[in-house]
Amino acid sequence: MKKSSLFASASVLGLGILLNVLGASHADAAANCIKGDRKAPYTLGWANIYSVPTWMKQTQGTIEAEVEQLKKEGLVDKLVVTDAQGDSNVQIQQIQSMIDANVDAIILIAGSSTAPARVLADACAKGIAIINFDSLVDTNDVTAKVNTDSHQWGEQATKFMIDALGGKGKIIILNGPAGVSVSDDRRAGGNDLLKANPDIQILAETNTAYNVAPAQEAVTSLLFANPEIDGILSFGGALSAGAVLALDKQGREQVPITGENARQFLELWKEKGLKSWATMQPNWLGAFAAYTAVQALEGKDVPAFVKVPLPIIDNSNIDEYLARAKDFPADGYIYSPYDRELFAKLLAQK
């Protein structure tokens, strides 16, 4: 289902949920950082670490769509967007500017798990709702953290690879940027399984941005250095697409590969009959973060951590994803449908 129709179909339900929350007393605000002294319509800040990857662009699109819905409901006045262009220090400065401007909420994908701690503590102390998703911070001076289980992501991908190779083979590992928690956590998720299976030999591993071109370049270099590769343990969809293209260009046989819901990777998977497994970091985590921020500001007891289940993509359901490919950019991610009912259920988890 297209995002626009999802929002249209969910508008009545979502309005009902939010009207129920409107009845909550601001004095009874229960979520962390919330003082109960801020009134709708709210100003939301979106502190993006970088906007270049298509995943980020799609994610911002879901935030903007949710904000438009919240504006119609009289709950949000405007959305302030910053782009740190990959620089954690710049991101900290931009968050500080949001604090100085007295935004009501900050939606955050962190460029560093540790560096923003002081500025986030300042924001929290001032009663600003902080919803951190995808790449998480170590501090608890936030209202809520929203994420899939990146450690589980890595564990499941690694298990697929070990099973696909029968417990023995030579692999390369593709990671996202070093120092970004979601990338580091995915990689850490595979450690125990790899240690327990010493016949899986790691030839090399690399860190690249979550984009096809740098991944293809990195894998091409690894292919020249390693004439025999039995599998590619990839912890990102664009990384996987780049790897498949690199193998093709070098005339190398395709090997078992893990990945993500990147449209290009899923299409290559189907086209080439790959032996693959994938999961998804849903772009709508951005929309959910915006929704959660407003719920917290309206006095709802928002959980400190909201775990979003990981879907599995394999040969049994890849066609369901590809059937919706036309609704997404060619270099984008085919993410699962979402609506306000889903958001309410996620917030109700205990």
mmCIF file of C-alpha atoms in Angstrom:
data_model
loop_
_atom_site.group_PDB
_atom_site.id
_atom_site.type_symbol
_atom_site.label_atom_id
_atom_site.label_comp_id
_atom_site.label_asym_id
_atom_site.label_seq_id
_atom_site.Cartn_x
_atom_site.Cartn_y
_atom_site.Cartn_z
ATOM 1 C CA MET A 1 0.000 0.000 0.000
ATOM 2 C CA LYS A 2 1.295 3.446 -0.829
ATOM 3 C CA LYS A 3 2.288 5.728 2.000
ATOM 4 C CA SER A 4 -0.306 8.347 1.018
ATOM 5 C CA SER A 5 -3.151 5.857 1.154
ATOM 6 C CA LEU A 6 -1.869 4.489 4.446
ATOM 7 C CA PHE A 7 -2.043 7.906 6.022
ATOM 8 C CA ALA A 8 -5.452 8.547 4.539
ATOM 9 C CA SER A 9 -6.830 5.245 5.783
ATOM 10 C CA ALA A 10 -5.312 5.744 9.209
ATOM 11 C CA SER A 11 -6.344 9.372 9.693
ATOM 12 C CA VAL A 12 -9.618 8.661 11.483
ATOM 13 C CA LEU A 13 -8.064 6.025 13.732
ATOM 14 C CA GLY A 14 -5.013 8.180 14.396
ATOM 15 C CA LEU A 15 -7.151 11.190 15.261
ATOM 16 C CA GLY A 16 -9.109 9.099 17.740
ATOM 17 C CA ILE A 17 -5.924 7.894 19.402
ATOM 18 C CA LEU A 18 -4.576 11.400 19.651
ATOM 19 C CA LEU A 19 -7.844 12.819 20.952
ATOM 20 C CA ASN A 20 -7.722 10.281 23.751
ATOM 21 C CA VAL A 21 -4.242 11.482 24.595
ATOM 22 C CA LEU A 22 -5.422 15.103 24.562
ATOM 23 C CA GLY A 23 -7.439 14.274 27.633
ATOM 24 C CA ALA A 24 -4.267 13.470 29.608
ATOM 25 C CA SER A 25 -3.192 16.102 32.085
ATOM 26 C CA HIS A 26 0.109 17.782 31.327
ATOM 27 C CA ALA A 27 0.767 17.678 35.069
ATOM 28 C CA ASP A 28 0.708 13.887 34.841
ATOM 29 C CA ALA A 29 3.449 13.737 32.205
ATOM 30 C CA ALA A 30 5.222 10.432 32.776
ATOM 31 C CA ALA A 31 7.837 10.137 30.008
ATOM 32 C CA ASN A 32 11.466 11.014 30.633
ATOM 33 C CA CYS A 33 12.470 14.652 29.939
ATOM 34 C CA ILE A 34 8.813 15.744 29.860
ATOM 35 C CA LYS A 35 7.847 18.450 32.349
ATOM 36 C CA GLY A 36 4.249 18.879 31.172
ATOM 37 C CA ASP A 37 4.602 22.617 30.514
ATOM 38 C CA ARG A 38 4.661 22.606 26.720
ATOM 39 C CA LYS A 39 1.511 23.163 24.683
ATOM 40 C CA ALA A 40 0.472 22.194 21.170
ATOM 41 C CA PRO A 41 1.038 23.025 18.409
ATOM 42 C CA TYR A 42 4.629 21.881 18.818
ATOM 43 C CA THR A 43 7.849 22.556 16.925
ATOM 44 C CA LEU A 44 9.761 19.382 16.104
ATOM 45 C CA GLY A 45 13.461 19.275 15.245
ATOM 46 C CA TRP A 46 14.897 16.563 13.002
ATOM 47 C CA ALA A 47 18.638 16.292 13.760
ATOM 48 C CA ASN A 48 19.874 14.182 10.871
ATOM 49 C CA ILE A 49 23.477 12.992 10.817
ATOM 50 C CA TYR A 50 23.523 12.989 6.994
ATOM 51 C CA SER A 51 20.963 13.180 4.234
ATOM 52 C CA VAL A 52 22.808 11.782 1.216
ATOM 53 C CA PRO A 53 21.969 8.039 1.483
ATOM 54 C CA THR A 54 18.640 7.198 -0.105
ATOM 55 C CA TRP A 55 17.611 5.408 3.094
ATOM 56 C CA MET A 56 17.908 8.736 4.910
ATOM 57 C CA LYS A 57 15.948 10.589 2.232
ATOM 58 C CA GLN A 58 13.131 8.055 2.416
ATOM 59 C CA THR A 59 13.200 8.197 6.207
ATOM 60 C CA GLN A 60 12.919 11.979 6.172
ATOM 61 C CA GLY A 61 9.999 11.583 3.782
ATOM 62 C CA THR A 62 8.124 9.505 6.353
ATOM 63 C CA ILE A 63 8.854 12.121 9.039
ATOM 64 C CA GLU A 64 7.550 14.908 6.834
ATOM 65 C CA ALA A 65 4.414 12.938 5.978
ATOM 66 C CA GLU A 66 3.693 12.265 9.661
ATOM 67 C CA VAL A 67 4.305 15.925 10.528
ATOM 68 C CA GLU A 68 1.805 16.990 7.859
ATOM 69 C CA GLN A 69 -0.780 14.717 9.461
ATOM 70 C CA LEU A 70 0.016 16.104 12.916
ATOM 71 C CA LYS A 71 -0.327 19.642 11.563
ATOM 72 C CA LYS A 72 -3.820 18.826 10.318
ATOM 73 C CA GLU A 73 -4.660 17.615 13.819
ATOM 74 C CA GLY A 74 -3.410 20.865 15.341
ATOM 75 C CA LEU A 75 -0.602 19.138 17.229
ATOM 76 C CA VAL A 76 2.432 20.382 15.299
ATOM 77 C CA ASP A 77 3.272 23.818 13.977
ATOM 78 C CA LYS A 78 6.500 23.174 12.072
ATOM 79 C CA LEU A 79 9.424 20.853 11.483
ATOM 80 C CA VAL A 80 13.008 22.150 11.692
ATOM 81 C CA VAL A 81 15.491 20.027 9.714
ATOM 82 C CA THR A 82 19.286 20.003 10.008
ATOM 83 C CA ASP A 83 21.932 17.954 8.203
ATOM 84 C CA ALA A 84 25.310 17.408 9.889
ATOM 85 C CA GLN A 85 26.794 15.896 6.708
ATOM 86 C CA GLY A 86 28.325 13.049 8.674
ATOM 87 C CA ASP A 87 30.084 15.236 11.244
ATOM 88 C CA SER A 88 29.154 14.431 14.851
ATOM 89 C CA ASN A 89 30.528 17.748 16.117
ATOM 90 C CA VAL A 90 28.354 19.632 13.653
ATOM 91 C CA GLN A 91 25.372 17.575 14.761
ATOM 92 C CA ILE A 92 26.011 18.569 18.375
ATOM 93 C CA GLN A 93 26.129 22.245 17.360
ATOM 94 C CA GLN A 94 22.870 21.853 15.449
ATOM 95 C CA ILE A 95 21.176 20.205 18.435
ATOM 96 C CA GLN A 96 22.377 23.078 20.597
ATOM 97 C CA SER A 97 20.833 25.510 18.124
ATOM 98 C CA MET A 98 17.543 23.633 18.420
ATOM 99 C CA ILE A 99 17.746 23.931 22.214
ATOM 100 C CA ASP A 100 18.468 27.649 21.924
ATOM 101 C CA ALA A 101 15.446 28.001 19.640
ATOM 102 C CA ASN A 102 13.377 26.128 22.265
ATOM 103 C CA VAL A 103 12.007 23.426 20.001
ATOM 104 C CA ASP A 104 9.581 21.113 21.762
ATOM 105 C CA ALA A 105 11.046 17.849 20.527
ATOM 106 C CA ILE A 106 14.195 16.542 18.857
ATOM 107 C CA ILE A 107 14.151 13.499 16.592
ATOM 108 C CA LEU A 108 17.654 12.070 16.388
ATOM 109 C CA ILE A 109 19.768 9.637 14.414
ATOM 110 C CA ALA A 110 23.105 9.982 16.203
ATOM 111 C CA GLY A 111 26.427 10.213 14.412
ATOM 112 C CA SER A 112 28.152 9.065 17.594
ATOM 113 C CA SER A 113 26.858 6.941 20.434
ATOM 114 C CA THR A 114 28.773 8.979 23.037
ATOM 115 C CA ALA A 115 29.557 12.485 21.766
ATOM 116 C CA PRO A 116 26.058 14.051 22.084
ATOM 117 C CA ALA A 117 25.639 13.100 25.767
ATOM 118 C CA ARG A 118 26.169 16.588 27.235
ATOM 119 C CA VAL A 119 23.953 18.431 24.780
ATOM 120 C CA LEU A 120 21.195 15.830 25.131
ATOM 121 C CA ALA A 121 21.334 16.143 28.916
ATOM 122 C CA ASP A 122 20.825 19.885 28.474
ATOM 123 C CA ALA A 123 17.854 19.344 26.157
ATOM 124 C CA CYS A 124 16.293 16.795 28.497
ATOM 125 C CA ALA A 125 16.683 19.129 31.476
ATOM 126 C CA LYS A 126 14.812 21.810 29.556
ATOM 127 C CA GLY A 127 11.819 19.538 29.002
ATOM 128 C CA ILE A 128 12.478 18.846 25.321
ATOM 129 C CA ALA A 129 11.231 15.448 24.164
ATOM 130 C CA ILE A 130 14.073 13.473 22.551
ATOM 131 C CA ILE A 131 13.303 10.458 20.394
ATOM 132 C CA ASN A 132 16.434 8.614 19.273
ATOM 133 C CA PHE A 133 16.106 5.965 16.572
ATOM 134 C CA ASP A 134 18.244 3.824 14.276
ATOM 135 C CA SER A 135 21.722 4.838 15.497
ATOM 136 C CA LEU A 136 21.385 5.052 19.259
ATOM 137 C CA VAL A 137 23.200 7.009 21.958
ATOM 138 C CA ASP A 138 24.586 5.510 25.162
ATOM 139 C CA THR A 139 23.007 8.104 27.448
ATOM 140 C CA ASN A 140 19.575 7.687 29.027
ATOM 141 C CA ASP A 141 18.923 11.442 28.838
ATOM 142 C CA VAL A 142 16.365 10.894 26.115
ATOM 143 C CA THR A 143 12.625 10.369 26.183
ATOM 144 C CA ALA A 144 12.688 7.163 24.162
ATOM 145 C CA LYS A 145 14.903 5.031 21.993
ATOM 146 C CA VAL A 146 13.191 3.360 19.044
ATOM 147 C CA ASN A 147 14.885 0.604 17.114
ATOM 148 C CA THR A 148 14.976 -2.888 15.783
ATOM 149 C CA ASP A 149 17.458 -5.211 17.481
ATOM 150 C CA SER A 150 20.654 -4.629 15.505
ATOM 151 C CA HIS A 151 22.496 -7.322 17.445
ATOM 152 C CA GLN A 152 19.795 -9.826 16.488
ATOM 153 C CA TRP A 153 20.031 -8.545 12.901
ATOM 154 C CA GLY A 154 23.695 -9.509 12.798
ATOM 155 C CA GLU A 155 23.168 -12.820 14.551
ATOM 156 C CA GLN A 156 20.445 -13.932 12.131
ATOM 157 C CA ALA A 157 22.441 -12.868 9.068
ATOM 158 C CA THR A 158 25.501 -14.728 10.327
ATOM 159 C CA LYS A 159 23.487 -17.871 11.054
ATOM 160 C CA PHE A 160 22.123 -17.834 7.503
ATOM 161 C CA MET A 161 25.634 -17.553 6.097
ATOM 162 C CA ILE A 162 27.019 -20.381 8.236
ATOM 163 C CA ASP A 163 24.093 -22.621 7.291
ATOM 164 C CA ALA A 164 24.353 -21.697 3.614
ATOM 165 C CA LEU A 165 28.022 -22.739 3.577
ATOM 166 C CA GLY A 166 27.500 -25.878 5.645
ATOM 167 C CA GLY A 167 29.696 -24.468 8.392
ATOM 168 C CA LYS A 168 32.831 -24.204 6.231
ATOM 169 C CA GLY A 169 34.043 -21.596 3.767
ATOM 170 C CA LYS A 170 35.851 -18.345 3.079
ATOM 171 C CA ILE A 171 33.886 -15.137 3.462
ATOM 172 C CA ILE A 172 34.253 -11.398 3.320
ATOM 173 C CA ILE A 173 32.283 -9.107 5.627
ATOM 174 C CA LEU A 174 30.737 -5.795 4.588
ATOM 175 C CA ASN A 175 29.962 -3.281 7.335
ATOM 176 C CA GLY A 176 28.483 0.181 7.350
ATOM 177 C CA PRO A 177 30.433 3.180 8.659
ATOM 178 C CA ALA A 178 32.666 2.478 11.665
ATOM 179 C CA GLY A 179 31.558 4.110 14.903
ATOM 180 C CA VAL A 180 27.879 4.207 13.968
ATOM 181 C CA SER A 181 26.064 2.114 16.551
ATOM 182 C CA VAL A 182 23.675 0.365 14.172
ATOM 183 C CA SER A 183 26.630 -0.814 12.049
ATOM 184 C CA ASP A 184 28.779 -1.820 15.003
ATOM 185 C CA ASP A 185 25.888 -3.650 16.674
ATOM 186 C CA ARG A 186 25.073 -5.665 13.558
ATOM 187 C CA ARG A 187 28.687 -6.747 13.272
ATOM 188 C CA ALA A 188 28.871 -7.602 16.982
ATOM 189 C CA GLY A 189 25.755 -9.747 16.634
ATOM 190 C CA GLY A 190 27.674 -12.260 14.540
ATOM 191 C CA ASN A 191 30.743 -12.553 16.744
ATOM 192 C CA ASP A 192 29.718 -15.493 18.913
ATOM 193 C CA LEU A 193 28.544 -17.586 15.972
ATOM 194 C CA LEU A 194 31.693 -16.871 14.003
ATOM 195 C CA LYS A 195 33.863 -17.839 16.983
ATOM 196 C CA ALA A 196 31.853 -21.028 17.404
ATOM 197 C CA ASN A 197 32.407 -21.928 13.733
ATOM 198 C CA PRO A 198 36.177 -21.708 13.154
ATOM 199 C CA ASP A 199 35.872 -23.344 9.727
ATOM 200 C CA ILE A 200 34.265 -20.115 8.514
ATOM 201 C CA GLN A 201 37.352 -18.154 7.516
ATOM 202 C CA ILE A 202 37.080 -14.362 7.365
ATOM 203 C CA LEU A 203 39.313 -13.296 4.489
ATOM 204 C CA ALA A 204 38.709 -9.573 4.925
ATOM 205 C CA GLU A 205 36.150 -7.034 6.000
ATOM 206 C CA THR A 206 35.522 -3.422 5.180
ATOM 207 C CA ASN A 207 33.512 -0.389 6.298
ATOM 208 C CA THR A 208 31.787 1.835 3.762
ATOM 209 C CA ALA A 209 28.909 4.295 3.600
ATOM 210 C CA TYR A 210 25.516 2.706 2.997
ATOM 211 C CA ASN A 211 25.646 3.433 -0.738
ATOM 212 C CA VAL A 212 26.072 1.119 -3.726
ATOM 213 C CA ALA A 213 29.005 2.892 -5.424
ATOM 214 C CA PRO A 214 31.503 2.860 -2.531
ATOM 215 C CA ALA A 215 30.461 -0.687 -1.644
ATOM 216 C CA GLN A 216 31.034 -1.869 -5.213
ATOM 217 C CA GLU A 217 34.456 -0.218 -5.237
ATOM 218 C CA ALA A 218 35.410 -1.776 -1.902
ATOM 219 C CA VAL A 219 34.276 -5.255 -2.933
ATOM 220 C CA THR A 220 36.105 -4.969 -6.259
ATOM 221 C CA SER A 221 39.341 -4.402 -4.340
ATOM 222 C CA LEU A 222 38.611 -7.376 -2.104
ATOM 223 C CA LEU A 223 37.912 -9.581 -5.131
ATOM 224 C CA PHE A 224 41.307 -8.776 -6.644
ATOM 225 C CA ALA A 225 42.975 -9.644 -3.352
ATOM 226 C CA ASN A 226 40.967 -12.832 -2.768
ATOM 227 C CA PRO A 227 40.542 -15.135 -5.773
ATOM 228 C CA GLU A 228 38.416 -17.613 -3.808
ATOM 229 C CA ILE A 229 35.356 -16.314 -1.912
ATOM 230 C CA ASP A 230 32.535 -18.621 -0.825
ATOM 231 C CA GLY A 231 30.152 -16.110 0.745
ATOM 232 C CA ILE A 232 29.551 -12.452 1.498
ATOM 233 C CA LEU A 233 28.260 -11.539 4.940
ATOM 234 C CA SER A 234 26.810 -8.109 4.276
ATOM 235 C CA PHE A 235 25.184 -5.963 6.950
ATOM 236 C CA GLY A 236 23.458 -3.481 4.645
ATOM 237 C CA GLY A 237 21.240 -3.563 1.567
ATOM 238 C CA ALA A 238 23.161 -1.091 -0.597
ATOM 239 C CA LEU A 239 26.345 -2.892 0.406
ATOM 240 C CA SER A 240 24.884 -6.144 -0.898
ATOM 241 C CA ALA A 241 23.818 -4.595 -4.189
ATOM 242 C CA GLY A 242 27.320 -3.202 -4.637
ATOM 243 C CA ALA A 243 28.809 -6.622 -3.946
ATOM 244 C CA VAL A 244 26.583 -8.379 -6.493
ATOM 245 C CA LEU A 245 27.478 -5.780 -9.125
ATOM 246 C CA ALA A 246 31.188 -6.134 -8.339
ATOM 247 C CA LEU A 247 31.040 -9.914 -8.764
ATOM 248 C CA ASP A 248 29.231 -9.461 -12.071
ATOM 249 C CA LYS A 249 31.715 -6.948 -13.396
ATOM 250 C CA GLN A 250 34.644 -9.218 -12.567
ATOM 251 C CA GLY A 251 32.920 -12.201 -14.152
ATOM 252 C CA ARG A 252 32.905 -13.986 -10.816
ATOM 253 C CA GLU A 253 30.265 -16.522 -9.816
ATOM 254 C CA GLN A 254 27.634 -15.227 -7.417
ATOM 255 C CA VAL A 255 27.898 -16.611 -3.876
ATOM 256 C CA PRO A 256 25.509 -16.756 -0.893
ATOM 257 C CA ILE A 257 24.981 -13.233 0.412
ATOM 258 C CA THR A 258 23.022 -11.562 3.170
ATOM 259 C CA GLY A 259 21.456 -8.150 2.853
ATOM 260 C CA GLU A 260 18.638 -5.775 3.451
ATOM 261 C CA ASN A 261 15.466 -4.540 1.767
ATOM 262 C CA ALA A 262 17.219 -2.281 -0.753
ATOM 263 C CA ARG A 263 15.166 -2.402 -3.948
ATOM 264 C CA GLN A 264 18.232 -2.851 -6.167
ATOM 265 C CA PHE A 265 19.480 -5.753 -4.088
ATOM 266 C CA LEU A 266 16.090 -7.475 -4.028
ATOM 267 C CA GLU A 267 15.759 -7.083 -7.806
ATOM 268 C CA LEU A 268 19.265 -8.459 -8.377
ATOM 269 C CA TRP A 269 18.453 -11.321 -6.003
ATOM 270 C CA LYS A 270 15.413 -12.294 -8.061
ATOM 271 C CA GLU A 271 17.081 -11.699 -11.427
ATOM 272 C CA LYS A 272 20.150 -13.809 -10.641
ATOM 273 C CA GLY A 273 18.496 -16.423 -8.440
ATOM 274 C CA LEU A 274 20.764 -15.623 -5.529
ATOM 275 C CA LYS A 275 21.002 -17.686 -2.383
ATOM 276 C CA SER A 276 20.152 -14.873 -0.008
ATOM 277 C CA TRP A 277 18.566 -13.676 3.196
ATOM 278 C CA ALA A 278 17.595 -10.151 4.220
ATOM 279 C CA THR A 279 15.862 -8.130 6.872
ATOM 280 C CA MET A 280 14.790 -4.516 7.201
ATOM 281 C CA GLN A 281 15.411 -1.339 9.142
ATOM 282 C CA PRO A 282 12.020 0.248 8.343
ATOM 283 C CA ASN A 283 12.186 3.822 7.070
ATOM 284 C CA TRP A 284 8.956 4.515 8.914
ATOM 285 C CA LEU A 285 10.934 4.505 12.168
ATOM 286 C CA GLY A 286 11.252 8.215 11.365
ATOM 287 C CA ALA A 287 7.497 8.727 11.212
ATOM 288 C CA PHE A 288 7.091 6.661 14.362
ATOM 289 C CA ALA A 289 9.670 8.832 16.149
ATOM 290 C CA ALA A 290 7.720 11.994 15.259
ATOM 291 C CA TYR A 291 4.479 10.401 16.420
ATOM 292 C CA THR A 292 6.108 9.212 19.656
ATOM 293 C CA ALA A 293 7.508 12.680 20.386
ATOM 294 C CA VAL A 294 4.045 14.202 20.223
ATOM 295 C CA GLN A 295 2.551 11.417 22.308
ATOM 296 C CA ALA A 296 5.142 12.117 25.016
ATOM 297 C CA LEU A 297 4.533 15.868 24.893
ATOM 298 C CA GLU A 298 0.813 15.210 25.235
ATOM 299 C CA GLY A 299 1.412 13.344 28.485
ATOM 300 C CA LYS A 300 1.467 9.716 27.420
ATOM 301 C CA ASP A 301 3.718 7.322 29.354
ATOM 302 C CA VAL A 302 6.076 6.511 26.491
ATOM 303 C CA PRO A 303 8.391 3.500 27.088
ATOM 304 C CA ALA A 304 12.092 4.273 27.425
ATOM 305 C CA PHE A 305 12.803 1.729 24.689
ATOM 306 C CA VAL A 306 10.477 0.601 21.927
ATOM 307 C CA LYS A 307 11.585 -2.565 20.165
ATOM 308 C CA VAL A 308 10.417 -2.864 16.561
ATOM 309 C CA PRO A 309 10.310 -6.485 15.309
ATOM 310 C CA LEU A 310 12.664 -7.523 12.516
ATOM 311 C CA PRO A 311 10.961 -8.976 9.443
ATOM 312 C CA ILE A 312 12.664 -11.722 7.462
ATOM 313 C CA ILE A 313 12.912 -11.632 3.670
ATOM 314 C CA ASP A 314 13.713 -14.886 1.896
ATOM 315 C CA ASN A 315 12.618 -16.788 -1.190
ATOM 316 C CA SER A 316 9.227 -17.469 0.375
ATOM 317 C CA ASN A 317 8.189 -13.798 0.409
ATOM 318 C CA ILE A 318 10.571 -11.784 -1.769
ATOM 319 C CA ASP A 319 7.904 -11.557 -4.482
ATOM 320 C CA GLU A 320 5.603 -9.739 -2.033
ATOM 321 C CA TYR A 321 8.230 -7.017 -1.651
ATOM 322 C CA LEU A 322 9.031 -6.808 -5.349
ATOM 323 C CA ALA A 323 5.332 -6.500 -6.191
ATOM 324 C CA ARG A 324 5.454 -3.102 -4.449
ATOM 325 C CA ALA A 325 8.781 -2.008 -5.947
ATOM 326 C CA LYS A 326 7.213 0.569 -8.257
ATOM 327 C CA ASP A 327 6.123 2.588 -5.220
ATOM 328 C CA PHE A 328 9.746 3.148 -4.191
ATOM 329 C CA PRO A 329 12.805 4.821 -5.759
ATOM 330 C CA ALA A 330 15.026 2.630 -7.915
ATOM 331 C CA ASP A 331 17.857 3.185 -5.438
ATOM 332 C CA GLY A 332 15.548 3.122 -2.417
ATOM 333 C CA TYR A 333 14.283 0.624 0.129
ATOM 334 C CA ILE A 334 11.036 -1.339 -0.128
ATOM 335 C CA TYR A 335 9.803 -0.949 3.417
ATOM 336 C CA SER A 336 6.762 -2.521 5.007
ATOM 337 C CA PRO A 337 3.391 -0.726 5.294
ATOM 338 C CA TYR A 338 2.646 1.269 8.436
ATOM 339 C CA ASP A 339 -0.162 3.253 10.016
ATOM 340 C CA ARG A 340 -1.213 4.832 13.308
ATOM 341 C CA GLU A 341 -2.704 1.564 14.560
ATOM 342 C CA LEU A 342 0.729 -0.060 14.238
ATOM 343 C CA PHE A 343 2.339 2.882 16.059
ATOM 344 C CA ALA A 344 -0.156 2.627 18.916
ATOM 345 C CA LYS A 345 0.510 -1.104 19.273
ATOM 346 C CA LEU A 346 4.257 -0.547 19.378
ATOM 347 C CA LEU A 347 3.913 2.073 22.107
ATOM 348 C CA ALA A 348 1.647 -0.250 24.092
ATOM 349 C CA GLN A 349 4.342 -2.945 24.344
ATOM 350 C CA LYS A 350 5.514 -3.780 27.841
#
